[in-house]
Amino acid sequence: MHILLILGLLATLLAPGSGLSCEECFSLGGPCSGPVLPCGPGEDACMSGMGHYTLEGRTLLIAFRSCLEPGSCRTTHFSLTFRPGVTVRANVTCCHEDGCNMGVVELPSVSSVPNGRLCPSCYVEGAGQCKRMEPLPCTGAEDHCVEFTGTLSAGNMSLTKAAAGCGTPGACQKRVGVTKYARGIFDTLTRAVCYPAPHGEL
Ligand SMILES: *[C@@H]1O[C@H](CO)[C@@H](O)[C@H](O)[C@H]1NC(C)=O
Ligand SMILES: *[C@@H]1O[C@H](CO)[C@@H](O)[C@H](O)[C@H]1NC(C)=O
């Protein structure tokens, strides 16, 4: 009897899948919600995230929730300004209990109050590098200078860009290589630079 019980327990523990269930959804354009589904093998974390891009009048909101491998799942939030009117805000949360990735995801708030720092800035889509940098006064909590080159892929959408500007310290977590934010959402960076923004005036 005891042996059977232990064998049964072992079978449960060794069964494929982690036993964790997470909400699964993806949307371009607004918040998303979906069913809570069992995770696959090796997916021992739940993530929820939102990215908001303002690209000179165009706005892109990406919302996503899924199971994820624990090694890929990172809690991070940041805001970036590459030019006035070209901004990125993102908030990604990682958790480890059934359905813990449900609920509202807030985007980091941004301030337009100058903080006395200055960074080289540029933004080019579809290019591997910036040709010309313009000095950009940083605002609010964006007290680091950043430079990123790479491609963000989400579903069938992809955005290749070379960008530089001001960012919050959270943006310094970005690394060269492929970062998987959720199932089907990848950021591939060929260049990632981050350093404290020097004080300066235009
Ligand atoms: C990120 O979203 C979580 C909810 O998923 C929220 O609790 C947190 O305050 C948000 N962080 C920022 C900086 O907006
Ligand atoms: C991308 O996928 C969405 C639905 O998932 C579809 O409506 C849209 O037409 C697709 N776009 C392209 C360029 O394939």
CSV table of C-alpha atoms and ligand atoms in Angstrom, one decimal:
chain,number,residue,atom,x,y,z
A,1,MET,CA,0.0,0.0,0.0
A,2,HIS,CA,2.7,2.4,1.0
A,3,ILE,CA,4.9,1.4,-1.9
A,4,LEU,CA,2.0,2.0,-4.3
A,5,LEU,CA,1.4,5.4,-2.7
A,6,ILE,CA,5.0,6.4,-3.1
A,7,LEU,CA,5.1,5.1,-6.7
A,8,GLY,CA,2.0,7.1,-7.5
A,9,LEU,CA,3.6,10.2,-6.0
A,10,LEU,CA,6.8,9.7,-8.0
A,11,ALA,CA,4.8,9.2,-11.2
A,12,THR,CA,3.0,12.5,-10.6
A,13,LEU,CA,6.3,14.3,-9.9
A,14,LEU,CA,8.0,12.9,-13.0
A,15,ALA,CA,5.0,13.4,-15.3
A,16,PRO,CA,5.7,15.8,-18.2
A,17,GLY,CA,4.7,19.4,-17.5
A,18,SER,CA,5.4,21.3,-14.4
A,19,GLY,CA,1.9,21.2,-12.9
A,20,LEU,CA,1.9,25.0,-13.1
A,21,SER,CA,-1.0,26.7,-15.0
A,22,CYS,CA,-0.8,30.3,-16.3
A,23,GLU,CA,-3.1,32.6,-18.1
A,24,GLU,CA,-2.3,32.6,-21.9
A,25,CYS,CA,-3.0,35.6,-24.2
A,26,PHE,CA,-1.4,37.9,-26.7
A,27,SER,CA,-2.7,41.1,-28.2
A,28,LEU,CA,-1.6,44.0,-30.4
A,29,GLY,CA,-3.5,47.1,-29.5
A,30,GLY,CA,-4.9,46.6,-26.0
A,31,PRO,CA,-4.8,44.7,-22.8
A,32,CYS,CA,-5.3,40.9,-23.2
A,33,SER,CA,-7.0,38.1,-21.3
A,34,GLY,CA,-7.3,34.4,-22.0
A,35,PRO,CA,-7.7,31.0,-20.5
A,36,VAL,CA,-5.6,29.6,-17.7
A,37,LEU,CA,-3.8,26.6,-19.3
A,38,PRO,CA,-1.3,24.0,-18.0
A,39,CYS,CA,2.3,24.8,-18.8
A,40,GLY,CA,4.6,22.6,-20.9
A,41,PRO,CA,7.7,20.7,-19.7
A,42,GLY,CA,10.3,23.0,-18.3
A,43,GLU,CA,8.0,25.9,-18.1
A,44,ASP,CA,8.0,26.6,-14.4
A,45,ALA,CA,7.1,30.3,-14.4
A,46,CYS,CA,4.2,32.5,-15.4
A,47,MET,CA,4.8,35.9,-17.0
A,48,SER,CA,2.6,38.9,-17.8
A,49,GLY,CA,3.9,41.9,-19.7
A,50,MET,CA,3.0,45.0,-21.6
A,51,GLY,CA,5.0,47.1,-24.0
A,52,HIS,CA,3.9,50.6,-25.2
A,53,TYR,CA,5.6,52.2,-28.1
A,54,THR,CA,5.0,55.8,-29.4
A,55,LEU,CA,6.7,56.3,-32.7
A,56,GLU,CA,6.0,59.8,-33.9
A,57,GLY,CA,2.2,59.6,-33.8
A,58,ARG,CA,1.9,55.9,-34.2
A,59,THR,CA,1.2,54.0,-31.0
A,60,LEU,CA,1.7,50.3,-30.5
A,61,LEU,CA,0.6,48.4,-27.4
A,62,ILE,CA,1.7,44.8,-27.0
A,63,ALA,CA,0.2,42.8,-24.2
A,64,PHE,CA,1.2,39.2,-23.4
A,65,ARG,CA,0.8,36.5,-20.8
A,66,SER,CA,2.2,33.0,-20.9
A,67,CYS,CA,4.1,30.1,-19.2
A,68,LEU,CA,7.8,30.5,-19.6
A,69,GLU,CA,11.0,28.7,-18.8
A,70,PRO,CA,12.3,30.1,-15.4
A,71,GLY,CA,15.6,31.1,-17.0
A,72,SER,CA,13.8,33.4,-19.5
A,73,CYS,CA,11.4,34.9,-17.0
A,74,ARG,CA,12.6,38.2,-15.6
A,75,THR,CA,10.7,40.9,-13.7
A,76,THR,CA,11.7,44.2,-15.3
A,77,HIS,CA,10.2,47.6,-16.0
A,78,PHE,CA,11.7,50.6,-17.8
A,79,SER,CA,11.0,53.6,-19.9
A,80,LEU,CA,13.1,54.9,-22.8
A,81,THR,CA,13.0,58.2,-24.8
A,82,PHE,CA,14.9,58.2,-28.1
A,83,ARG,CA,13.5,61.4,-29.4
A,84,PRO,CA,10.7,63.6,-28.2
A,85,GLY,CA,7.6,61.6,-29.3
A,86,VAL,CA,9.6,58.3,-29.7
A,87,THR,CA,9.3,56.4,-26.4
A,88,VAL,CA,9.1,52.9,-25.1
A,89,ARG,CA,7.5,51.8,-21.8
A,90,ALA,CA,7.5,48.2,-20.6
A,91,ASN,CA,6.6,46.2,-17.6
A,92,VAL,CA,7.2,42.5,-17.4
A,93,THR,CA,6.4,40.5,-14.2
A,94,CYS,CA,7.4,36.9,-13.5
A,95,CYS,CA,5.7,34.7,-10.9
A,96,HIS,CA,5.4,31.1,-9.8
A,97,GLU,CA,1.9,30.2,-8.7
A,98,ASP,CA,-1.1,28.9,-10.6
A,99,GLY,CA,-2.8,31.8,-12.5
A,100,CYS,CA,-0.5,34.4,-10.8
A,101,ASN,CA,-0.1,36.3,-14.1
A,102,MET,CA,-3.8,37.3,-14.3
A,103,GLY,CA,-4.8,40.9,-13.4
A,104,VAL,CA,-4.0,44.4,-14.6
A,105,VAL,CA,-0.4,45.2,-15.7
A,106,GLU,CA,0.4,48.9,-15.2
A,107,LEU,CA,2.9,50.8,-17.5
A,108,PRO,CA,5.6,52.8,-15.8
A,109,SER,CA,4.6,56.4,-15.6
A,110,VAL,CA,6.8,59.0,-17.3
A,111,SER,CA,7.6,62.6,-16.4
A,112,SER,CA,8.4,65.4,-18.9
A,113,VAL,CA,10.4,67.4,-16.2
A,114,PRO,CA,14.0,67.7,-17.3
A,115,ASN,CA,16.5,66.1,-14.8
A,116,GLY,CA,19.6,68.1,-15.9
A,117,ARG,CA,21.2,65.2,-17.8
A,118,LEU,CA,21.9,64.8,-21.5
A,119,CYS,CA,22.3,61.8,-23.8
A,120,PRO,CA,23.2,61.3,-27.5
A,121,SER,CA,20.0,60.3,-29.2
A,122,CYS,CA,18.8,58.8,-32.5
A,123,TYR,CA,16.0,56.6,-33.8
A,124,VAL,CA,16.1,54.8,-37.2
A,125,GLU,CA,13.8,52.0,-38.3
A,126,GLY,CA,15.0,49.3,-40.6
A,127,ALA,CA,18.6,50.2,-40.1
A,128,GLY,CA,21.5,48.6,-38.3
A,129,GLN,CA,23.0,51.8,-37.0
A,130,CYS,CA,22.4,55.5,-36.4
A,131,LYS,CA,24.3,57.8,-38.7
A,132,ARG,CA,23.8,61.0,-36.7
A,133,MET,CA,23.3,61.6,-33.0
A,134,GLU,CA,21.5,64.6,-31.5
A,135,PRO,CA,21.9,65.6,-27.9
A,136,LEU,CA,18.6,64.9,-25.9
A,137,PRO,CA,17.8,66.4,-22.5
A,138,CYS,CA,16.6,63.5,-20.2
A,139,THR,CA,13.5,63.8,-18.1
A,140,GLY,CA,12.1,62.2,-14.9
A,141,ALA,CA,13.7,58.9,-13.8
A,142,GLU,CA,15.5,58.4,-17.1
A,143,ASP,CA,19.0,59.0,-15.8
A,144,HIS,CA,20.9,56.6,-18.0
A,145,CYS,CA,22.1,56.9,-21.6
A,146,VAL,CA,21.3,53.8,-23.7
A,147,GLU,CA,22.0,52.6,-27.2
A,148,PHE,CA,20.2,49.6,-28.7
A,149,THR,CA,20.3,48.0,-32.1
A,150,GLY,CA,18.1,45.0,-32.9
A,151,THR,CA,14.8,43.5,-33.8
A,152,LEU,CA,11.7,43.0,-31.7
A,153,SER,CA,9.4,40.2,-32.9
A,154,ALA,CA,5.9,39.6,-31.6
A,155,GLY,CA,3.6,37.2,-33.4
A,156,ASN,CA,3.9,38.1,-37.1
A,157,MET,CA,5.1,41.6,-36.4
A,158,SER,CA,8.7,42.7,-36.3
A,159,LEU,CA,10.4,46.0,-35.7
A,160,THR,CA,14.1,46.5,-36.6
A,161,LYS,CA,15.7,49.6,-35.2
A,162,ALA,CA,18.8,51.4,-34.1
A,163,ALA,CA,18.1,53.7,-31.2
A,164,ALA,CA,19.8,55.8,-28.6
A,165,GLY,CA,18.6,58.1,-25.9
A,166,CYS,CA,17.7,58.3,-22.2
A,167,GLY,CA,16.4,55.4,-20.1
A,168,THR,CA,15.5,54.4,-16.6
A,169,PRO,CA,18.0,52.0,-14.8
A,170,GLY,CA,15.8,49.0,-15.6
A,171,ALA,CA,16.7,49.4,-19.3
A,172,CYS,CA,20.3,48.5,-18.4
A,173,GLN,CA,19.2,44.8,-17.9
A,174,LYS,CA,18.9,44.5,-21.7
A,175,ARG,CA,21.7,42.3,-23.2
A,176,VAL,CA,23.1,41.5,-26.5
A,177,GLY,CA,21.6,38.3,-27.8
A,178,VAL,CA,18.0,36.9,-27.9
A,179,THR,CA,15.7,37.6,-25.0
A,180,LYS,CA,12.5,35.7,-24.9
A,181,TYR,CA,9.8,37.8,-23.1
A,182,ALA,CA,6.9,35.3,-23.7
A,183,ARG,CA,6.0,32.5,-26.0
A,184,GLY,CA,6.5,34.1,-29.5
A,185,ILE,CA,7.9,37.4,-28.3
A,186,PHE,CA,11.6,37.9,-28.8
A,187,ASP,CA,14.0,40.8,-28.6
A,188,THR,CA,17.2,40.2,-30.6
A,189,LEU,CA,19.9,42.8,-29.8
A,190,THR,CA,23.2,43.1,-31.6
A,191,ARG,CA,24.2,46.2,-29.5
A,192,ALA,CA,23.2,47.1,-26.0
A,193,VAL,CA,25.0,50.0,-24.2
A,194,CYS,CA,24.0,51.6,-20.9
A,195,TYR,CA,25.8,54.1,-18.7
A,196,PRO,CA,24.9,56.9,-16.2
A,197,ALA,CA,23.9,60.0,-18.1
A,198,PRO,CA,26.3,62.9,-17.7
A,199,HIS,CA,24.9,66.2,-16.4
A,200,GLY,CA,24.7,68.9,-19.1
A,201,GLU,CA,22.8,71.5,-20.9
A,202,LEU,CA,22.0,72.0,-24.6
B,1,LIG,C1,4.1,46.5,-13.3
B,1,LIG,O1,2.9,45.8,-13.3
B,1,LIG,C2,2.6,45.2,-12.0
B,1,LIG,C3,1.4,44.3,-12.2
B,1,LIG,O2,1.7,43.2,-13.0
B,1,LIG,C4,2.4,46.3,-11.0
B,1,LIG,O3,2.2,45.8,-9.7
B,1,LIG,C5,3.6,47.2,-11.0
B,1,LIG,O4,3.4,48.3,-10.1
B,1,LIG,C6,4.0,47.7,-12.3
B,1,LIG,N1,5.2,48.4,-12.3
B,1,LIG,C7,5.4,49.6,-12.8
B,1,LIG,C8,6.7,50.3,-12.7
B,1,LIG,O5,4.5,50.2,-13.4
B,2,LIG,C1,-0.8,39.2,-38.4
B,2,LIG,O1,-1.7,38.4,-37.6
B,2,LIG,C2,-3.0,39.0,-37.4
B,2,LIG,C3,-3.8,38.0,-36.5
B,2,LIG,O2,-3.0,37.3,-35.7
B,2,LIG,C4,-3.7,39.2,-38.7
B,2,LIG,O3,-4.9,39.9,-38.5
B,2,LIG,C5,-2.8,40.1,-39.6
B,2,LIG,O4,-3.4,40.2,-40.9
B,2,LIG,C6,-1.4,39.5,-39.7
B,2,LIG,N1,-0.6,40.4,-40.5
B,2,LIG,C7,0.3,40.0,-41.4
B,2,LIG,C8,1.1,41.0,-42.1
B,2,LIG,O5,0.4,38.8,-41.8
